[in-house]
Coordinates of C-alpha atoms in Angstrom, one line a residue:
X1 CA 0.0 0.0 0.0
X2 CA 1.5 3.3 -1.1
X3 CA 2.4 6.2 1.1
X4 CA 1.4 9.7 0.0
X5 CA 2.6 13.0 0.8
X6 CA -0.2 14.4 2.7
X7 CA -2.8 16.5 0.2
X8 CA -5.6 18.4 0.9
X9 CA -9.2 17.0 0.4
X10 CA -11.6 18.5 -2.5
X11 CA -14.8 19.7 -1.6
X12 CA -17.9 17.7 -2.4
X13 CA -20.2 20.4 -3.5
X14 CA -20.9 20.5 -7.5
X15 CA -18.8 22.3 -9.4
X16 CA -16.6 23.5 -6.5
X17 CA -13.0 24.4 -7.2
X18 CA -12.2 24.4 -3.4
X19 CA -10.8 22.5 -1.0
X20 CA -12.9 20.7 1.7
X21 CA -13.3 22.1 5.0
X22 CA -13.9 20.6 8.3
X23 CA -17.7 20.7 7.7
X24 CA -19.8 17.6 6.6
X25 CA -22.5 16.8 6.0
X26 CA -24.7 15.3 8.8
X27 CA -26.8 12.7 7.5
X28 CA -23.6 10.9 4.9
X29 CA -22.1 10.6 8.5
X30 CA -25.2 8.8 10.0
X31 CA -25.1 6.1 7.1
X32 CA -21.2 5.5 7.2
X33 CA -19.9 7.5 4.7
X34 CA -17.3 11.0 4.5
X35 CA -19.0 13.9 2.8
X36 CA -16.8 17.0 3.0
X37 CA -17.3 20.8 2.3
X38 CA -15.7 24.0 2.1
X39 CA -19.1 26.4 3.6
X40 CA -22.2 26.0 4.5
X41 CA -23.3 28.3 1.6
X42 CA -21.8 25.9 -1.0
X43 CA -23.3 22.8 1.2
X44 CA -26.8 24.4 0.7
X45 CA -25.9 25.0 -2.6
X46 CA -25.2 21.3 -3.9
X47 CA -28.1 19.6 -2.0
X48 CA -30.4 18.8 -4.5
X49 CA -27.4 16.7 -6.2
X50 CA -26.1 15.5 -3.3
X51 CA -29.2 13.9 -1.3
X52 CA -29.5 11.5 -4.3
X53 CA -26.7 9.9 -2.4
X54 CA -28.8 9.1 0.3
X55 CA -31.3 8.0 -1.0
X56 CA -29.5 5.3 -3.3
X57 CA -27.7 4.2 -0.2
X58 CA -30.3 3.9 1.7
X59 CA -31.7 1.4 -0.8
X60 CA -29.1 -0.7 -1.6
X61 CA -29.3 -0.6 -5.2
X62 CA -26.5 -0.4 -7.0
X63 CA -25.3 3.0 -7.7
X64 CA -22.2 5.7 -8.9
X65 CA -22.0 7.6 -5.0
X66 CA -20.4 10.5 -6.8
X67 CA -23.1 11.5 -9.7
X68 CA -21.7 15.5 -9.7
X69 CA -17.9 14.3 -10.1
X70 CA -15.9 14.7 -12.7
X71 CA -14.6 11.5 -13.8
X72 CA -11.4 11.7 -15.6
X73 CA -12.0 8.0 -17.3
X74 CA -14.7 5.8 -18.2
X75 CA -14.3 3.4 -14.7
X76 CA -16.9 4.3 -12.2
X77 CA -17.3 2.8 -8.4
X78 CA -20.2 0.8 -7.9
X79 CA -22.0 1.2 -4.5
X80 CA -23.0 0.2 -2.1
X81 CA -20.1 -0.7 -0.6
X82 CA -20.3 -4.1 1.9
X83 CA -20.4 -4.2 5.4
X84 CA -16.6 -4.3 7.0
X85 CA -15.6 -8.1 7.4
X86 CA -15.3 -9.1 10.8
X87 CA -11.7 -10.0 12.7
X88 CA -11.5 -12.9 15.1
X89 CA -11.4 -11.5 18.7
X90 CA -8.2 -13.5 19.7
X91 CA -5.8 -12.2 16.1
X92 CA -3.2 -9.4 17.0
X93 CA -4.5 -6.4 15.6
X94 CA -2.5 -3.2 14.8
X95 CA -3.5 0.0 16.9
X96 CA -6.0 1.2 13.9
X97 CA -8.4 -1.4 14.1
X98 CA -11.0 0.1 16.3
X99 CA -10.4 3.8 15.8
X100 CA -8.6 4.3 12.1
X101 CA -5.6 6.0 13.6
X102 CA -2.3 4.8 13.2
X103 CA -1.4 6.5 16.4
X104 CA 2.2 7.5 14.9
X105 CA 3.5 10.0 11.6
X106 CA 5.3 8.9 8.7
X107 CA 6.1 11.9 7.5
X108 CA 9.2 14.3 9.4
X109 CA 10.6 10.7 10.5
X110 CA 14.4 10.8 9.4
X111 CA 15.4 7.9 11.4
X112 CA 15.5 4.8 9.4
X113 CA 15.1 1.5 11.4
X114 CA 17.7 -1.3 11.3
X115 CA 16.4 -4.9 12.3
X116 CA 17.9 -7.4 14.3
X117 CA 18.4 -10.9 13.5
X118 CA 14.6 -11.8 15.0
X119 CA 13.7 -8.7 13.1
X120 CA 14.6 -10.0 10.0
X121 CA 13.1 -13.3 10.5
X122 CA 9.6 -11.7 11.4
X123 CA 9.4 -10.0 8.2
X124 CA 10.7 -12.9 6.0
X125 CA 7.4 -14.5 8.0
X126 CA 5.2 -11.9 7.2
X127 CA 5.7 -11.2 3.9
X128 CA 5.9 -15.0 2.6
X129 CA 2.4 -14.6 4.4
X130 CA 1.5 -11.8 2.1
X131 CA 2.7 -13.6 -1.0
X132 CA 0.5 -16.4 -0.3
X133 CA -2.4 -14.3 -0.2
X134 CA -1.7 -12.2 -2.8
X135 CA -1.6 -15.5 -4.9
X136 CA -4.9 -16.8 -3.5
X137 CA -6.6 -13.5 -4.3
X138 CA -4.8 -13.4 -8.1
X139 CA -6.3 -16.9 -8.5
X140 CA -9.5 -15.5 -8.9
X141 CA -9.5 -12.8 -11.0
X142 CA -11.3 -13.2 -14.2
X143 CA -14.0 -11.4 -16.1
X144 CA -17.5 -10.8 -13.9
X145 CA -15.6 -11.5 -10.4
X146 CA -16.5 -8.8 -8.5
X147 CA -13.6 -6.7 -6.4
X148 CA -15.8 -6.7 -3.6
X149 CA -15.6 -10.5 -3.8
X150 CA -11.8 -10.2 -4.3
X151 CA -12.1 -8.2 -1.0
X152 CA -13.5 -11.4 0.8
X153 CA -10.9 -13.6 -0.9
X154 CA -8.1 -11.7 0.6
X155 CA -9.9 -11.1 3.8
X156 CA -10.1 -15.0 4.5
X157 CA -7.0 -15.9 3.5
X158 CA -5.3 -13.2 5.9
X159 CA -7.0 -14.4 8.8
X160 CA -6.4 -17.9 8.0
X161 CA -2.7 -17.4 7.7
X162 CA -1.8 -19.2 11.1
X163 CA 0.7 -20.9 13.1
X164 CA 0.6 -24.2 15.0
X165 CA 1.8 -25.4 18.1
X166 CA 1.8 -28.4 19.9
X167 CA -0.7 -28.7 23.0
X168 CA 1.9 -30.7 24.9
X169 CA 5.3 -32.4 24.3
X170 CA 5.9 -34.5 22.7
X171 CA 5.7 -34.2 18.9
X172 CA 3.1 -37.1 18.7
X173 CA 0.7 -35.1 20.1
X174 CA -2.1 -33.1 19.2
X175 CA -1.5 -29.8 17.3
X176 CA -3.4 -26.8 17.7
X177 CA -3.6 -24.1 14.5
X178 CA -4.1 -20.6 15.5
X179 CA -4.8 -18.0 13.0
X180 CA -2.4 -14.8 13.3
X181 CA -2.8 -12.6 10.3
X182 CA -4.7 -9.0 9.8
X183 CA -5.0 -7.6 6.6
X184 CA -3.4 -4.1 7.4
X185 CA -5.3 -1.8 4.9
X186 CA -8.5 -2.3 6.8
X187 CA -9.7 0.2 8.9
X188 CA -5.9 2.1 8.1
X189 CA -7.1 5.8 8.4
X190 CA -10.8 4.4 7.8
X191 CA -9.9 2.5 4.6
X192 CA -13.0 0.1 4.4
X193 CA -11.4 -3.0 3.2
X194 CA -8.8 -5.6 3.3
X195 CA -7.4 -4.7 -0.1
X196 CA -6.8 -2.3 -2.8
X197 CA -8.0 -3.0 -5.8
X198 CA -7.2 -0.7 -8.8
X199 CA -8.3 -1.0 -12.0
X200 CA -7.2 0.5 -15.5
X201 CA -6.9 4.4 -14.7
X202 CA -7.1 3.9 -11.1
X203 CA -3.2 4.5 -10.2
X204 CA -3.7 3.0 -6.3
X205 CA -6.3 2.4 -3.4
X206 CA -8.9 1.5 -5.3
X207 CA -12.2 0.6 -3.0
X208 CA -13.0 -3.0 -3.8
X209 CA -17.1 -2.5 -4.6
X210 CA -19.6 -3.9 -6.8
X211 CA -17.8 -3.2 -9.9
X212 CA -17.2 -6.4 -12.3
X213 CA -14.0 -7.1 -13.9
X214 CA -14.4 -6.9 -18.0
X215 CA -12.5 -9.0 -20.7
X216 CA -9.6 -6.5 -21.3
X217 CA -8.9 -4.7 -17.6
X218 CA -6.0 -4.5 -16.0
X219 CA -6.3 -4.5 -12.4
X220 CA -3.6 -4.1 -9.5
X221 CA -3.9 -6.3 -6.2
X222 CA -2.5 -4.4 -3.4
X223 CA -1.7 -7.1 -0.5
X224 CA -0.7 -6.2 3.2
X225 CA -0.5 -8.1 6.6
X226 CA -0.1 -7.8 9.8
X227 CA 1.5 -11.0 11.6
X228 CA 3.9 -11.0 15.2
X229 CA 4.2 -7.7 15.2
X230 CA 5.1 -6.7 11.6
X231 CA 4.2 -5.9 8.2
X232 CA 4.6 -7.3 4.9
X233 CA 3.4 -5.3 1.6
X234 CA 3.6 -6.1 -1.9
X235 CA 1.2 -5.5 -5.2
X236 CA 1.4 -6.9 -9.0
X237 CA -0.7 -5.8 -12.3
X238 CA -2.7 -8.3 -13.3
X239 CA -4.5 -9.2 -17.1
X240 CA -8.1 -9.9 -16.8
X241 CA -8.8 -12.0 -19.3
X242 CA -7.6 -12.5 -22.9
X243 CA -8.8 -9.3 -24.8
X244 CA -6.1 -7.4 -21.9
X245 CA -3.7 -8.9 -23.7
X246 CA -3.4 -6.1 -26.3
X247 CA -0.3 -4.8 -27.4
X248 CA -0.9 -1.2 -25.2
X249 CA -1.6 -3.0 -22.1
X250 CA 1.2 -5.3 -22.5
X251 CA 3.8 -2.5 -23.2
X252 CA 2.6 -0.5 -19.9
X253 CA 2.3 -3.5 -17.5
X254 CA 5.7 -4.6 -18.6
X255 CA 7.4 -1.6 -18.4
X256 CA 6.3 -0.7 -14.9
X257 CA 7.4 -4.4 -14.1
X258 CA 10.6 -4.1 -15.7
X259 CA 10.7 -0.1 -13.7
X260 CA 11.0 -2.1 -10.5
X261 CA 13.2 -5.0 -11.3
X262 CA 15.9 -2.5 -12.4
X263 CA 15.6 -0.3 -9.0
X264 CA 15.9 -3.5 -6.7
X265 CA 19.2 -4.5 -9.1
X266 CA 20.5 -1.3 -7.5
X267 CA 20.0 -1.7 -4.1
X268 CA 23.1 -2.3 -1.9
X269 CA 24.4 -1.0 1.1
X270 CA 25.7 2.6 0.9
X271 CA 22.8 3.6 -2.4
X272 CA 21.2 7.2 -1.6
X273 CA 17.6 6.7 -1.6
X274 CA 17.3 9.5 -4.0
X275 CA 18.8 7.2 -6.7
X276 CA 16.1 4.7 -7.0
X277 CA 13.7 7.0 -8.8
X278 CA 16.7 8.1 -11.7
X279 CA 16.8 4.2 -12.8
X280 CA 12.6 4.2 -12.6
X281 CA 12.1 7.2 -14.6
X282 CA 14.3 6.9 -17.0
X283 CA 13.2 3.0 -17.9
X284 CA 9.5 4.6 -18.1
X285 CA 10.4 7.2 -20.4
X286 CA 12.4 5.4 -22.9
X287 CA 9.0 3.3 -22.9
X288 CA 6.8 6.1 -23.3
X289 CA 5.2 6.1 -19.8
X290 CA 5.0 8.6 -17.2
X291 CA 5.7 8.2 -13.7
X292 CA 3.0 9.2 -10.8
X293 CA 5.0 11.5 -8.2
X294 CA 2.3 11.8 -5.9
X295 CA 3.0 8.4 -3.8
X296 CA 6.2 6.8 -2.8
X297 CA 8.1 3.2 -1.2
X298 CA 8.0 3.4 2.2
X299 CA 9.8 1.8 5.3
X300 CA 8.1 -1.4 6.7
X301 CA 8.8 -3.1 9.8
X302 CA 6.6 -2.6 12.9
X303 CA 4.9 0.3 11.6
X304 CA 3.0 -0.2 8.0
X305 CA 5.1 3.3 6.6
X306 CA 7.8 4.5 7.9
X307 CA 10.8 6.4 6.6
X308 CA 12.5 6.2 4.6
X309 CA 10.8 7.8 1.7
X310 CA 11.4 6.0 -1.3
X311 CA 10.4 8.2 -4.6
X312 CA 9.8 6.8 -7.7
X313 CA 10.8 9.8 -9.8
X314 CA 14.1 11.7 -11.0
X315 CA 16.0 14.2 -9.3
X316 CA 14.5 13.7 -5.8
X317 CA 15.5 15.0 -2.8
X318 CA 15.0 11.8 -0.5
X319 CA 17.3 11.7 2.4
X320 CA 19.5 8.8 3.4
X321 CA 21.4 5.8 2.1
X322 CA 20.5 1.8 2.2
X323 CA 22.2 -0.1 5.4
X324 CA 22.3 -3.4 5.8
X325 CA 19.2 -4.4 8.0
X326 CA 17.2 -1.9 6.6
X327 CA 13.7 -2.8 5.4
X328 CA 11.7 -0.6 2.6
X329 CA 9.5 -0.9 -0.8
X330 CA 9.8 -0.1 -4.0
X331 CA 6.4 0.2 -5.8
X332 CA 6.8 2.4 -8.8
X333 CA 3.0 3.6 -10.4
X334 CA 3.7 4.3 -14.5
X335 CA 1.2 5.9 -16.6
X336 CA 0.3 5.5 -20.0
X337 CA -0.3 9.4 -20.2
X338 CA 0.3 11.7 -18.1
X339 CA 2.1 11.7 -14.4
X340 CA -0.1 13.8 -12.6
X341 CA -3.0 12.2 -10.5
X342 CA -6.6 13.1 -9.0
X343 CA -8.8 12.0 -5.9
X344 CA -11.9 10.3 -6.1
X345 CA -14.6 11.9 -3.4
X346 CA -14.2 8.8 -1.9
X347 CA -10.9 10.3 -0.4
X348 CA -8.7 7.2 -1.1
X349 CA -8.9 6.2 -5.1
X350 CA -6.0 8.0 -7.1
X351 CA -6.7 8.1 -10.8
X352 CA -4.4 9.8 -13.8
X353 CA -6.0 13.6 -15.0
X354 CA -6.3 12.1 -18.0
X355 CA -8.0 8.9 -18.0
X356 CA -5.1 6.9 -18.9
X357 CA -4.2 3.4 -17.5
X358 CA -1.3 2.7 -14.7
X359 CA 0.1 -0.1 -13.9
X360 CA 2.1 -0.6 -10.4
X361 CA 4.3 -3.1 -8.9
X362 CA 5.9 -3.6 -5.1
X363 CA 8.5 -5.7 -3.5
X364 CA 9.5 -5.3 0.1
X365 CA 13.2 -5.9 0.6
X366 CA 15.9 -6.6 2.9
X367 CA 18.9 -4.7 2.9
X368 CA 21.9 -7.5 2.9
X369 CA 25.6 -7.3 3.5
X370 CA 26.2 -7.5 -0.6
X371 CA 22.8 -6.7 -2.3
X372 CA 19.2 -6.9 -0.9
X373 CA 16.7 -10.1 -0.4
X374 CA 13.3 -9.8 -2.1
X375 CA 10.9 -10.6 1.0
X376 CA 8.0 -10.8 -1.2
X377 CA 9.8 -13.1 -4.3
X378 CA 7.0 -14.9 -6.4
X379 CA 6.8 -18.3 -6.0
X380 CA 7.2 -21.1 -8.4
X381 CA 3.2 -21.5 -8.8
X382 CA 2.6 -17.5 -8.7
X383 CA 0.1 -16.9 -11.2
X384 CA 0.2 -13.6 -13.5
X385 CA 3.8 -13.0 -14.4
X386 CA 6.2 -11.4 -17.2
X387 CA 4.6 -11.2 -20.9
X388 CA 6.7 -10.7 -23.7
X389 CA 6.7 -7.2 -25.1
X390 CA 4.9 -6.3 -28.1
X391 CA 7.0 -5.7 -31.7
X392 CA 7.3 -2.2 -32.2
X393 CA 4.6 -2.7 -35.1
X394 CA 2.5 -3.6 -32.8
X395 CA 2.1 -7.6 -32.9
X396 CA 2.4 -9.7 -29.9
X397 CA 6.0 -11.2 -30.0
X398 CA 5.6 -14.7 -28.9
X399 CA 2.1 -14.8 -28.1
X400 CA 0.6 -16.1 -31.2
X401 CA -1.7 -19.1 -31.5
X402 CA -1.3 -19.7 -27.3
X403 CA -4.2 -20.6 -24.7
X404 CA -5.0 -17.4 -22.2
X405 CA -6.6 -18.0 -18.9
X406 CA -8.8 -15.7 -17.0
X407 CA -6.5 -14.3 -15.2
X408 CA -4.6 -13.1 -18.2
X409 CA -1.5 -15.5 -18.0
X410 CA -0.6 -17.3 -21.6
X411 CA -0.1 -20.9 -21.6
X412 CA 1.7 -22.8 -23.9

């Protein structure tokens, strides 16, 4: 899950230029949802438009919560959203579980964590956790899944994540399993679910809803959990279905999978931070692609983001140099179009100005003695994976005449 530098929120009311306020409106808070405006005046102003979001969710039929909004793309959210999945009582949960505050700031934090041997080991734990989920979730993804279903996915397999220990020596006797995981997103400064799902011109935290995946999205699974006291975080691009497979989708996916692979070949101890984002950009723009500058890699350990900052972009100004011990992300969002990004009313989903499609990738890596350890490597059965780049005239190189499953992978 990305970090961002803190931005303000837009207002709500239709046709307003400003930022939101502190004011909202009282009866979206009654029903669960964050309504925000600059005055009174321009509340009073937008209410005709904006009480037909009450009434829809009040319903339950399915709906666009934002009718007055601007849209920069054709993808829409589908409401309403589905009640918050439940935690077992007896799973470790971080401190924003009840509440939605982290209880700590990312941002101003210069000191950079280094992990002790048991430090290490918890997040090699954690994120091979993470890995297995994001794999169980990728599984499903095909054309008329849901991502409110892909929501559920996740959210089981986090909490089934578990560990087992024996009820009493010896070996031979019974064993008792004990789930362990929570899916960090949820309830992370109020974000309603246990995954991000974003899909063609969303560039990150996309709300899984009531949208369908269509024959010919491209949809990034953002995975984090929360297991003996640490965090793991990774997220891959996906194909849905075999009409994604087209020669533009391939060359952006690709390249922003390529973007990251060359950054973590550069990690080692002693490389400023700043660096990362010189090797991104300039991979994206030989490829044509932008890079988004809004959100950055993060530090991970016990806290979900932490410093250091980890920008994706050129000529940066992040501070500090890789250590051995060290744990962080690289998660590099590349745009078809342009670089610069908006807010859904929703406060959370990021799309490009111009409607075009992103594609991200995220590892979460180890600083080592000699180089770094991918913490969140695929595994031999990950599904999804590296597609041959189109030819520059626009055929599939090395695609021809093979089977495509739903998920977008090509089989021989």
């Amino acid at each position: 899950m990305a970090a961002e530098v803190p931005i303000k929120k837009a207002c709500m009311g239709v046709d307003c230029p400003n930022d939101a306020g502190s004011l909202q409106c009282p009866t979206c808070l009654k029903i669960g949802k964050q309504s925000t405006f600059c005055s009174q005046d321009c509340f009073k102003r937008s209410w005709g438009e904006h009480k037909i979001v009450h009434k829809a969710a009040s319903g339950g039929t399915l709906h666009n919560p934002f009718p007055s909004f601007k849209f920069t793309g054709p993808l829409r959210p589908v409401y309403p959203l589905s009640p918050r999945r439940p935690i077992p009582e007896h799973i470790v949960k971080p401190p924003w579980s009840e509440d939605g505050n982290p209880k700590y700031k990312m941002f101003g934090r210069n000191k950079i964590t280094i992990l002790d041997q048991a430090g290490q080991d918890a997040m090699r734990k954690v994120c091979r956790l993470s890995r297995e989920v994001l794999d169980a979730v990728a599984r499903e993804i095909k054309p008329g899944v849901t991502t409110d279903y892909l929501d559920e996915v996740c959210h089981n397999a986090c909490i089934e994540r578990n560990v087992t220990v024996l009820l009493h020596p010896p070996a031979s006797t019974p064993r008792l399993t004990i789930p362990q995981a929570y899916p960090s997103p949820l309830n992370y400064n109020s974000f309603p679910k246990s995954i991000c799902t974003s899909a063609n011109e969303v560039i990150c935290h996309g709300i899984p809803d009531s949208r369908i995946l269509l024959d010919g999205d491209i949809v990034n699974l953002d995975v984090s959990l929360y297991h003996g006291g640490y965090h793991g975080d990774l997220n891959e691009t996906y194909y849905v279905g075999s009409s994604a497979l087209s020669p533009s989708n391939i060359s952006l996916v690709e390249t922003t999978r390529e973007c990251l692979r060359l950054a973590i070949a550069t990690v080692r101890p002693g490389l400023p931070f700043r660096d990362i984002g010189n090797t991104i950009e300039k991979h994206a723009k030989e490829n044509k692609c932008s890079v988004i500058t809004t959100y950055v890699g993060h530090g991970i350990n016990t806290l979900f983001h932490c410093a250091p900052n980890i920008p994706h972009y050129a000529k940066n100004k992040a501070v500090g140099v890789a250590k051995p011990g060290m744990c962080f992300t690289i998660e590099p969002m590349i745009s078809a179009g342009s670089g610069r990004d908006k807010t859904w009313p929703d406060d959370w989903t990021s799309v490009t100005v111009d409607g075009s499609r992103t594609a991200q990738f995220e590892h979460t890596l180890l600083v080592t003695e000699d180089g770094c350890e991918i913490l969140t490597a695929r595994l031999e059965d990950s599904p999804g994976g590296k597609v041959e780049m189109p030819k520059e005239d626009g055929e599939q190189k090395g695609n021809e005449g093979k089977m495509v499953n739903g998920a977008g992978e090509v089989k021989a």
